[in-house]
PDB file of C-alpha atoms and ligand atoms in Angstrom:
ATOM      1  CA  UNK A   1     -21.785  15.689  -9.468  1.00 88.00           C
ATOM      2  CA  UNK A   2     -20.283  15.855  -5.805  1.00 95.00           C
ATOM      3  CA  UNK A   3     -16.573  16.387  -4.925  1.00 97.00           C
ATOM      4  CA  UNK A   4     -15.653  13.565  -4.333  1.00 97.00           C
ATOM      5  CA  UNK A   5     -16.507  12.254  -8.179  1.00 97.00           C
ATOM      6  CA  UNK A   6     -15.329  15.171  -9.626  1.00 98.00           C
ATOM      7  CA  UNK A   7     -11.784  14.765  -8.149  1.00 98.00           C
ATOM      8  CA  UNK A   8     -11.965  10.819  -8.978  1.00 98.00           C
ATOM      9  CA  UNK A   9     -12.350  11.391 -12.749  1.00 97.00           C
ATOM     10  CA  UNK A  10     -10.174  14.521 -12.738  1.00 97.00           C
ATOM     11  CA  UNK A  11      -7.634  11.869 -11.542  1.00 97.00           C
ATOM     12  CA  UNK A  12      -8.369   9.292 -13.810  1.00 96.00           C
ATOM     13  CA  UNK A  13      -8.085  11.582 -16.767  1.00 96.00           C
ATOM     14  CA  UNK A  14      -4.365  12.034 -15.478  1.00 96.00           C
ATOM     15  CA  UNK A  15      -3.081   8.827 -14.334  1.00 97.00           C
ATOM     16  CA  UNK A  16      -1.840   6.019 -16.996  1.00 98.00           C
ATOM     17  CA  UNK A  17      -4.729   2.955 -17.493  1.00 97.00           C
ATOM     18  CA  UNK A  18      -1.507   0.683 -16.132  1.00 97.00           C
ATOM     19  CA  UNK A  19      -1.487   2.667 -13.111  1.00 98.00           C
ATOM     20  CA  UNK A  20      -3.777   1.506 -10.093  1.00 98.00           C
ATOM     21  CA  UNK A  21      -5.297   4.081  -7.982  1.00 98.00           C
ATOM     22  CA  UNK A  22      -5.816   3.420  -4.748  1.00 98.00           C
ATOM     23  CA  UNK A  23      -8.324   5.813  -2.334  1.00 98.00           C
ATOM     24  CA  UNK A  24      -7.287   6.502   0.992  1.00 98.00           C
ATOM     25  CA  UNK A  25     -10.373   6.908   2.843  1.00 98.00           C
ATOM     26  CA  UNK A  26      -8.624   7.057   6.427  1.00 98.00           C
ATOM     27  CA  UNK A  27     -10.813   9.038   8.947  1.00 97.00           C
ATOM     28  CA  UNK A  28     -13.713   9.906   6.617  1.00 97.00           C
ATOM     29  CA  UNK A  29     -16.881   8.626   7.192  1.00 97.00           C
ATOM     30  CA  UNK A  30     -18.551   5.786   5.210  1.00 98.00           C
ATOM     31  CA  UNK A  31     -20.896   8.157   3.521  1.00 98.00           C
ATOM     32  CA  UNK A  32     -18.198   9.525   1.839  1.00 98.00           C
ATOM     33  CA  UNK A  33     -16.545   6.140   1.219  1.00 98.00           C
ATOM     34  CA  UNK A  34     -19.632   4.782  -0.556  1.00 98.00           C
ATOM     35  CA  UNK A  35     -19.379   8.186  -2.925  1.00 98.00           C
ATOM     36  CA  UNK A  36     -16.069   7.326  -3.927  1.00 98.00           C
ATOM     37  CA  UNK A  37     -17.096   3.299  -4.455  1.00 98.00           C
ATOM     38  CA  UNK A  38     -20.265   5.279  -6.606  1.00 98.00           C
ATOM     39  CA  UNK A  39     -17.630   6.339  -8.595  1.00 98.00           C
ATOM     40  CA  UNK A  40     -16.019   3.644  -9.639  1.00 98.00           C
ATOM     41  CA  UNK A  41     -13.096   3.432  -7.237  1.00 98.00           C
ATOM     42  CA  UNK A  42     -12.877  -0.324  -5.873  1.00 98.00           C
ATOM     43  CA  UNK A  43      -9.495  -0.158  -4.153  1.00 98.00           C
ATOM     44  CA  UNK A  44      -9.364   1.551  -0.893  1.00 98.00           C
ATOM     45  CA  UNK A  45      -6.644   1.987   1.586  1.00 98.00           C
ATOM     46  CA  UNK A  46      -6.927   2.753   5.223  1.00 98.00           C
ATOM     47  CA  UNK A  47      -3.639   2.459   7.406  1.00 97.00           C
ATOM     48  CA  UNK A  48      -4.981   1.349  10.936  1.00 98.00           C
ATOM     49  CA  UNK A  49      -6.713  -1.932  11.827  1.00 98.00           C
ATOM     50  CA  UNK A  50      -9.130  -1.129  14.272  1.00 98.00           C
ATOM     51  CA  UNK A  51     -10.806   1.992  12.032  1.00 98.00           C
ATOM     52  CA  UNK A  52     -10.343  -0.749   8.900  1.00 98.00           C
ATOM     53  CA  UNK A  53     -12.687  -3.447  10.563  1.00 98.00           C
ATOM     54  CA  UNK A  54     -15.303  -0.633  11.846  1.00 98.00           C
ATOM     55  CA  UNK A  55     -15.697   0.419   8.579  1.00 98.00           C
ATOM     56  CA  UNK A  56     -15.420  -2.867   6.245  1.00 98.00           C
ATOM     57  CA  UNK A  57     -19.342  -4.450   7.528  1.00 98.00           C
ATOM     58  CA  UNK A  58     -20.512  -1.310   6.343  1.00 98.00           C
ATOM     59  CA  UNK A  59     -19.273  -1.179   2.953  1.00 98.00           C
ATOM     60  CA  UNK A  60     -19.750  -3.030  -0.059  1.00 98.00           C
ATOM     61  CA  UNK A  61     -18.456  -6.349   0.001  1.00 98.00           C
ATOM     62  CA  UNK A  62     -16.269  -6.281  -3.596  1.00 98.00           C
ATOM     63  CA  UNK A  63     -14.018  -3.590  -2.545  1.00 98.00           C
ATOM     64  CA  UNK A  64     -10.463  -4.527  -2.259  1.00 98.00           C
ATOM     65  CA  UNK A  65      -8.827  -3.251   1.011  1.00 98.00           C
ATOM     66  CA  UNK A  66      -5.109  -2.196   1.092  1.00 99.00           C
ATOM     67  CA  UNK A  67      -3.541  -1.749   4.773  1.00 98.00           C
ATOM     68  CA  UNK A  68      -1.122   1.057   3.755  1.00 98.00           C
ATOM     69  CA  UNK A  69       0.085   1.787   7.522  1.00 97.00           C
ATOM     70  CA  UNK A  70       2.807   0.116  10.207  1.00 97.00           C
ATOM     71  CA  UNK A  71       1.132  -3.129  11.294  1.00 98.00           C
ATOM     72  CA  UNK A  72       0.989  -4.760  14.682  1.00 98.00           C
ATOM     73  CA  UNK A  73       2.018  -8.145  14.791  1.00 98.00           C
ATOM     74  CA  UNK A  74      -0.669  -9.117  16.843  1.00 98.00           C
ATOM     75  CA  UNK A  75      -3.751  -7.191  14.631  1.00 98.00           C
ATOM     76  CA  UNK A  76      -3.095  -9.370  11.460  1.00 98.00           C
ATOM     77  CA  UNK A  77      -5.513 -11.166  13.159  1.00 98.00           C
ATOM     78  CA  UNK A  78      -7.864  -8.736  12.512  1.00 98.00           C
ATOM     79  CA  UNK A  79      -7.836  -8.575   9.067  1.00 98.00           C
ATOM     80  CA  UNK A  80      -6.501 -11.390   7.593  1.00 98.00           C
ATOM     81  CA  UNK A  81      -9.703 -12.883   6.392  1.00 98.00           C
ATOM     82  CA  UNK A  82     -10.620 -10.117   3.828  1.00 98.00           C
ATOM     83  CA  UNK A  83      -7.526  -8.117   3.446  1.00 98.00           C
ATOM     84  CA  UNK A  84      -6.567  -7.653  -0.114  1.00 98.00           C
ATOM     85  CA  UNK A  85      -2.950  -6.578  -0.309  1.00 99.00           C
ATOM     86  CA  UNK A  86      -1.017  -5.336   2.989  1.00 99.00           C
ATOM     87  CA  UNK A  87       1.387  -2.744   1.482  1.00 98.00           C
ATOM     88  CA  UNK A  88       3.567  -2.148   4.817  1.00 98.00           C
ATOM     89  CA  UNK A  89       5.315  -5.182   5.948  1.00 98.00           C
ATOM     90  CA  UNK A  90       8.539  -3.600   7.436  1.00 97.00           C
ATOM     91  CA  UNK A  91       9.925  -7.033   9.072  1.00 97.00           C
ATOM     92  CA  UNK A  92       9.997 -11.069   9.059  1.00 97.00           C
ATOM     93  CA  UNK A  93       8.250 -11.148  12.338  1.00 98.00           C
ATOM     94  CA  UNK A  94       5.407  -9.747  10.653  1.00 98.00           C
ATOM     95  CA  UNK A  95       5.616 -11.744   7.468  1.00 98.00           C
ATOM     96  CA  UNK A  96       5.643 -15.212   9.468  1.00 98.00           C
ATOM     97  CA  UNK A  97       2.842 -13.843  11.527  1.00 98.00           C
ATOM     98  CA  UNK A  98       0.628 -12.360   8.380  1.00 98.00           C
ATOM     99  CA  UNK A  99       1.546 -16.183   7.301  1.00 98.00           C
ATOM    100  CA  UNK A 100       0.099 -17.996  10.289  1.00 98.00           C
ATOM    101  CA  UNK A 101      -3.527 -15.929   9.884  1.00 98.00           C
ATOM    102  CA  UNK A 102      -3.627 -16.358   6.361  1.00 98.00           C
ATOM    103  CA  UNK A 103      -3.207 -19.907   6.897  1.00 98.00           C
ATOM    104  CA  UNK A 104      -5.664 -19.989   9.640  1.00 98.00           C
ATOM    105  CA  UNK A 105      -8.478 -18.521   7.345  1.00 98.00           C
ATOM    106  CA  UNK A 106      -7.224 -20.519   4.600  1.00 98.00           C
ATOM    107  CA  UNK A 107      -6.080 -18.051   2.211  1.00 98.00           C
ATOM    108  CA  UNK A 108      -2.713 -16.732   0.406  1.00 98.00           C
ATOM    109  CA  UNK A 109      -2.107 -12.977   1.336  1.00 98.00           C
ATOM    110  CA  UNK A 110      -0.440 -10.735  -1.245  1.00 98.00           C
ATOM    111  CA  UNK A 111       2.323  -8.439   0.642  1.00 99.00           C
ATOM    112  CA  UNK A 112       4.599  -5.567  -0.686  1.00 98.00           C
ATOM    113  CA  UNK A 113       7.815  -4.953   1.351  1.00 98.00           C
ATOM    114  CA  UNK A 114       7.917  -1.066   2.443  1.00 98.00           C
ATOM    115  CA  UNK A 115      11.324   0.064   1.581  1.00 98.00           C
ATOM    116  CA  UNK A 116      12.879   3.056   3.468  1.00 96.00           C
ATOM    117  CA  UNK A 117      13.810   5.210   0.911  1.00 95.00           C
ATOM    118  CA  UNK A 118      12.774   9.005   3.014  1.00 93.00           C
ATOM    119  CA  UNK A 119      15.860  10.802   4.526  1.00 90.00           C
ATOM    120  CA  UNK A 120      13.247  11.152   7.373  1.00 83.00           C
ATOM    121  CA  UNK A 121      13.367   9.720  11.312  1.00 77.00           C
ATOM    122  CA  UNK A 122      10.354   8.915  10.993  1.00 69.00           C
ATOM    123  CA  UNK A 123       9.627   6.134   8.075  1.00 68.00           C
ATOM    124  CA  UNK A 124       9.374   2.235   8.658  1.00 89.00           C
ATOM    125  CA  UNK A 125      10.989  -0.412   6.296  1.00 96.00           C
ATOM    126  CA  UNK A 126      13.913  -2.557   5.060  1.00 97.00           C
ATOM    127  CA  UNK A 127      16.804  -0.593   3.519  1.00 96.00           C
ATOM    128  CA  UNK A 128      17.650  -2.098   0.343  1.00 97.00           C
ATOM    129  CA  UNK A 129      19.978  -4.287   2.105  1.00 97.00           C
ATOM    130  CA  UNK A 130      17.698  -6.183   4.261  1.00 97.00           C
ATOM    131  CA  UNK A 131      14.838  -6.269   1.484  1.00 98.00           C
ATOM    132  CA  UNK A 132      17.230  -7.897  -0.836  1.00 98.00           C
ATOM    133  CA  UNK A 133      18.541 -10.198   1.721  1.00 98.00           C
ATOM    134  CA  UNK A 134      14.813 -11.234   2.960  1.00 98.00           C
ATOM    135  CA  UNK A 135      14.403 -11.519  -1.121  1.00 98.00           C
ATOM    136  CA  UNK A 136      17.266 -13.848  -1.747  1.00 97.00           C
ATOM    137  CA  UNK A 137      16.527 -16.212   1.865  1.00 97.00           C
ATOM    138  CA  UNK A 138      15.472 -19.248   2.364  1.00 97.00           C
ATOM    139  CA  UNK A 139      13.065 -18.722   5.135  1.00 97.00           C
ATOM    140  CA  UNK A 140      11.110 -16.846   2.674  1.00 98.00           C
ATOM    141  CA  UNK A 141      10.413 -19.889   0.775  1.00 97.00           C
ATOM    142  CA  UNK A 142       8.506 -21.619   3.281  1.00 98.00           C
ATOM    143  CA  UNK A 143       6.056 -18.913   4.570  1.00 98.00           C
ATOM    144  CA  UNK A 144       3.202 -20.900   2.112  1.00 98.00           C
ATOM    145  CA  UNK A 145       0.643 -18.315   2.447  1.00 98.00           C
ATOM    146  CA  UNK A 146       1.931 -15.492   1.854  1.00 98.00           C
ATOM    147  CA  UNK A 147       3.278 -13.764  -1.434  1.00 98.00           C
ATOM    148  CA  UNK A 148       5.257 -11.229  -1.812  1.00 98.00           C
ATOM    149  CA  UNK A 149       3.960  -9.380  -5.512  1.00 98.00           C
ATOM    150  CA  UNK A 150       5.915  -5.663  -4.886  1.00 98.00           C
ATOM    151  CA  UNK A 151       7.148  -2.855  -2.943  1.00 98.00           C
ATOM    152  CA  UNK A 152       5.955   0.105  -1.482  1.00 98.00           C
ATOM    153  CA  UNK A 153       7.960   3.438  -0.424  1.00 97.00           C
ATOM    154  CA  UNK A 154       7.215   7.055   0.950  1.00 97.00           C
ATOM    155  CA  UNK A 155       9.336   9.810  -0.504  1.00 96.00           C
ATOM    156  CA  UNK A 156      10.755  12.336   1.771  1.00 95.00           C
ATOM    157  CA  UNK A 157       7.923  14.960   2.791  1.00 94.00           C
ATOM    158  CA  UNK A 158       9.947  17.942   1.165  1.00 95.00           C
ATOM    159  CA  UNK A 159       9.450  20.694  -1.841  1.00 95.00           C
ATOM    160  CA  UNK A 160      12.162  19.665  -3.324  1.00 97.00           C
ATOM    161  CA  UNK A 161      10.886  17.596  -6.416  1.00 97.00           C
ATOM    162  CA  UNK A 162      14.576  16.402  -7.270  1.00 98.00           C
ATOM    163  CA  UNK A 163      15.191  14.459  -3.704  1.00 97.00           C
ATOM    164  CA  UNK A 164      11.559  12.697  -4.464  1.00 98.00           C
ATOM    165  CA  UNK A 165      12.221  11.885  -8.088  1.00 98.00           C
ATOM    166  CA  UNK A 166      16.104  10.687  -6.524  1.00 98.00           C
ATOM    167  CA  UNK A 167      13.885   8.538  -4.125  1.00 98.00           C
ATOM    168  CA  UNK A 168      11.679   6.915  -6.111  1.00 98.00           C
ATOM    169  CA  UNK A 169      14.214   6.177  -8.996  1.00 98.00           C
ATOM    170  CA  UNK A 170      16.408   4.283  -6.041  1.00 98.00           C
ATOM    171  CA  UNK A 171      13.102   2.218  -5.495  1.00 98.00           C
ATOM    172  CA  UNK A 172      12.699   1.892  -8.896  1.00 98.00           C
ATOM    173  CA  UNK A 173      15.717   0.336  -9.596  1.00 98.00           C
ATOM    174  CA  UNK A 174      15.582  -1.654  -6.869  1.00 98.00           C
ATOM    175  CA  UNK A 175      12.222  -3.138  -8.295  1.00 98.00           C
ATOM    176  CA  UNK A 176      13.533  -3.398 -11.447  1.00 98.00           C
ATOM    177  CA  UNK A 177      16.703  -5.483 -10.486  1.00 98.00           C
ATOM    178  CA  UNK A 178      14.152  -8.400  -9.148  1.00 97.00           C
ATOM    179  CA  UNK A 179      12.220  -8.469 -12.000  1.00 92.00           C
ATOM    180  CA  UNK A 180      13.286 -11.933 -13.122  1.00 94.00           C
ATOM    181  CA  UNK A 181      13.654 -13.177  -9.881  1.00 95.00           C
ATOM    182  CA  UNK A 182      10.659 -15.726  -9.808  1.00 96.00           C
ATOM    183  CA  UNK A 183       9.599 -18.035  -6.716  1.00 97.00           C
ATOM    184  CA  UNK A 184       6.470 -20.052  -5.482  1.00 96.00           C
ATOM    185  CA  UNK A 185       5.754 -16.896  -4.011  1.00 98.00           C
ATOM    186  CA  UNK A 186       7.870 -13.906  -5.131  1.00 98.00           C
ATOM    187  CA  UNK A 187       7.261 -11.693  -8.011  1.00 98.00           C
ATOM    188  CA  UNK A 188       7.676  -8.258  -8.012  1.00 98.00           C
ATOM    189  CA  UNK A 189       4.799  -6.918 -10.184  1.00 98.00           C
ATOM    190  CA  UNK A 190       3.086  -3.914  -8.128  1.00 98.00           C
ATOM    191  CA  UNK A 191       5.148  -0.513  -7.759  1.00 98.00           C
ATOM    192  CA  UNK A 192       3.332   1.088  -4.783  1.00 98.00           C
ATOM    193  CA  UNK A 193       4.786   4.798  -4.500  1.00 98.00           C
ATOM    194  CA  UNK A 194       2.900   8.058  -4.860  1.00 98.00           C
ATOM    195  CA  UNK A 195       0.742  10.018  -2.713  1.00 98.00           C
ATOM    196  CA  UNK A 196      -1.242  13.440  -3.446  1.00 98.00           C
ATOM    197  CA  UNK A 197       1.487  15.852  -3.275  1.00 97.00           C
ATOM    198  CA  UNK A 198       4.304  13.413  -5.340  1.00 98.00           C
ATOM    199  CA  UNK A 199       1.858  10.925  -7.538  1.00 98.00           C
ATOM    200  CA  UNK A 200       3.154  13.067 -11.016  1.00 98.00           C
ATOM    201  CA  UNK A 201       6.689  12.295 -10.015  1.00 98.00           C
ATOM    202  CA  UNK A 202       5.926   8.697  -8.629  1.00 98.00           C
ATOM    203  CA  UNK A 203       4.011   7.386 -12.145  1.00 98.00           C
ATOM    204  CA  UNK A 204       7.103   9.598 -13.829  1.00 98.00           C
ATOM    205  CA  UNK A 205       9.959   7.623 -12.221  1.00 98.00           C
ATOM    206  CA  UNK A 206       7.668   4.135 -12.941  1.00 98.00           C
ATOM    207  CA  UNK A 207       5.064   3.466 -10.447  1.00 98.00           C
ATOM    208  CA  UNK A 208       1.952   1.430 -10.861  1.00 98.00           C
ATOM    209  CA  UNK A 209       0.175   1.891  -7.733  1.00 98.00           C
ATOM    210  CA  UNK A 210      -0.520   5.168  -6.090  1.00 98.00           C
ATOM    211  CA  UNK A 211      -2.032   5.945  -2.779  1.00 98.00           C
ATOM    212  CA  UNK A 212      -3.885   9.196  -2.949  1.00 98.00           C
ATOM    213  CA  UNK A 213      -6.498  10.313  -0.336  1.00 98.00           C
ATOM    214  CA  UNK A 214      -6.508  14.505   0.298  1.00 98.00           C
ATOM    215  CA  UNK A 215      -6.728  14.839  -3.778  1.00 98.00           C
ATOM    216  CA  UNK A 216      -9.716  12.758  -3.759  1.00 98.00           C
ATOM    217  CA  UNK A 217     -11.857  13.678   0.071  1.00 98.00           C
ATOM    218  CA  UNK A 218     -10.043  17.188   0.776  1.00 95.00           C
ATOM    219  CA  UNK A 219      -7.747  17.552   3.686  1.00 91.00           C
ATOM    220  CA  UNK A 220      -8.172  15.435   7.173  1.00 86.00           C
ATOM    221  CA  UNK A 221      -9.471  16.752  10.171  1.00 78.00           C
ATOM    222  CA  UNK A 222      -7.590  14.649  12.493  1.00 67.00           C
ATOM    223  CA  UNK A 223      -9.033  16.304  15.633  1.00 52.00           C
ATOM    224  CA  UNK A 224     -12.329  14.293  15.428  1.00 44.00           C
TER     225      UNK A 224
HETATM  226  C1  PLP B 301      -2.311   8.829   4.349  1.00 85.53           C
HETATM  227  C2  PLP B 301      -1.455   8.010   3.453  1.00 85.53           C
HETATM  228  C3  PLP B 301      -1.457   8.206   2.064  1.00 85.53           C
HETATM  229  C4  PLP B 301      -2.291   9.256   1.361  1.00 85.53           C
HETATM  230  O1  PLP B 301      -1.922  10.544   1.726  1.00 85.53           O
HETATM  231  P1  PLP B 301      -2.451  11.826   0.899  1.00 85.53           P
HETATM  232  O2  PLP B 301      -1.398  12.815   1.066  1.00 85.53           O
HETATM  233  O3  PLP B 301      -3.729  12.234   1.534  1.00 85.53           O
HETATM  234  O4  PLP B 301      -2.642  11.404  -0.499  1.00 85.53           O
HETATM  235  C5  PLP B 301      -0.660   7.368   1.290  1.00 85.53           C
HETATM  236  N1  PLP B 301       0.102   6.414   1.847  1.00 85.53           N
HETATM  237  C6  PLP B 301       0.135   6.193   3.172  1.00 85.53           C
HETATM  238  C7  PLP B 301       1.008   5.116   3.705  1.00 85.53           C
HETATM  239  C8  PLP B 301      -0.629   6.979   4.023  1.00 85.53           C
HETATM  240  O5  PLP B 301      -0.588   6.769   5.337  1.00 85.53           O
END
């Protein structure tokens, strides 16, 4: 058995069967990707465009790709015929344009908001504010090919396991008070929140979608 499948069923003895695991497979190879897929794992999640589409020919053609990472208006373009689920939409600019491709390659794009919830400089999304008013518009209504099925949100990069929890428990309830709020295409059913380091805590305070790459490949060398 290689490391790779070791970690992967390490994992899935410890993570809920209602829990989603998603493998982050930025800046490894797609040897190592195709390990991972050997294991089982069908969801993978890369968080920039240009190393998604060099790497999607090459794989198999059943895996589901999540864009986890800030998106560029103008790279939906990119991806919007295969993309799975785009877990990052931080505006409306994006939304109308992720609804313009989508309808352009005839398709209906599943979205999470990303919802700032990190006491950190450094972290895109809505505050709870703006996600709820985007939630509650209008406008929303008439972007046809899109649909908005969850949220997504990055704790605070800190040891302090109380501020995380705090975090994701915010989201959480956040989530929770949309969950009967039902449109052509709104429903909050995906809980996207938990990464190596905070995936215990995430699945603890209710997620149902984690995002874990270094506890699955090993740490990134990001000076390739
Ligand atoms: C890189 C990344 C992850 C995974 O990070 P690990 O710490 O390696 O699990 C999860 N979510 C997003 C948005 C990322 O960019």
């Amino acid at each position: 058995m290689n490391f790779v499948e070791k970690n992967i069923l390490k994992l899935k003895q410890e993570i809920p069967s209602n829990v989603t695991l998603i493998a982050v497979s930025k800046t490894h190879p797609i040897e190592i990707i195709q390990q991972a897929y050997d294991a089982g794992i069908r969801d993978f999640g890369e968080n920039k465009v240009q190393e998604l589409i060099s790497k999607q020919p090459h794989l198999p053609q059943d895996i589901r790709w999540h864009l986890i990472g800030h998106l560029q208006s103008n790279k939906v373009k990119y991806i919007a015929q295969f993309v799975h689920l785009i877990h990052s939409v931080d505006s409306y600019k994006l939304l109308v344009e992720i609804n313009k491709q989508a309808q352009k390659s005839t398709r209906i794009i599943d979205c999470l908001l990303q919802i700032y919830i990190a006491k950190e400089e450094t972290k895109f999304g809505f505050s709870f504010e703006e996600a709820e008013q985007l939630l509650r518009s209008e406008e929303l209504k008439t972007l046809q090919n899109i649909r908005i099925t969850g949220l997504m949100g990055m704790a605070t990069n800190t040891e302090n396991t109380e501020q995380i929890a705090n975090e994701f428990k915010q989201l959480k309830f956040f989530f929770n008070s949309f969950s009967q709020h039902e449109t052509q295409n709104l429903k909050l059913e995906t809980l996207s929140m938990g990464m190596s380091s905070d995936y215990h805590l995430a699945i603890q305070e209710g997620s149902n979608m984690i995002r874990v790459g270094s506890v699955i490949f090993g740490n990134r060398n990001y000076q390739k």
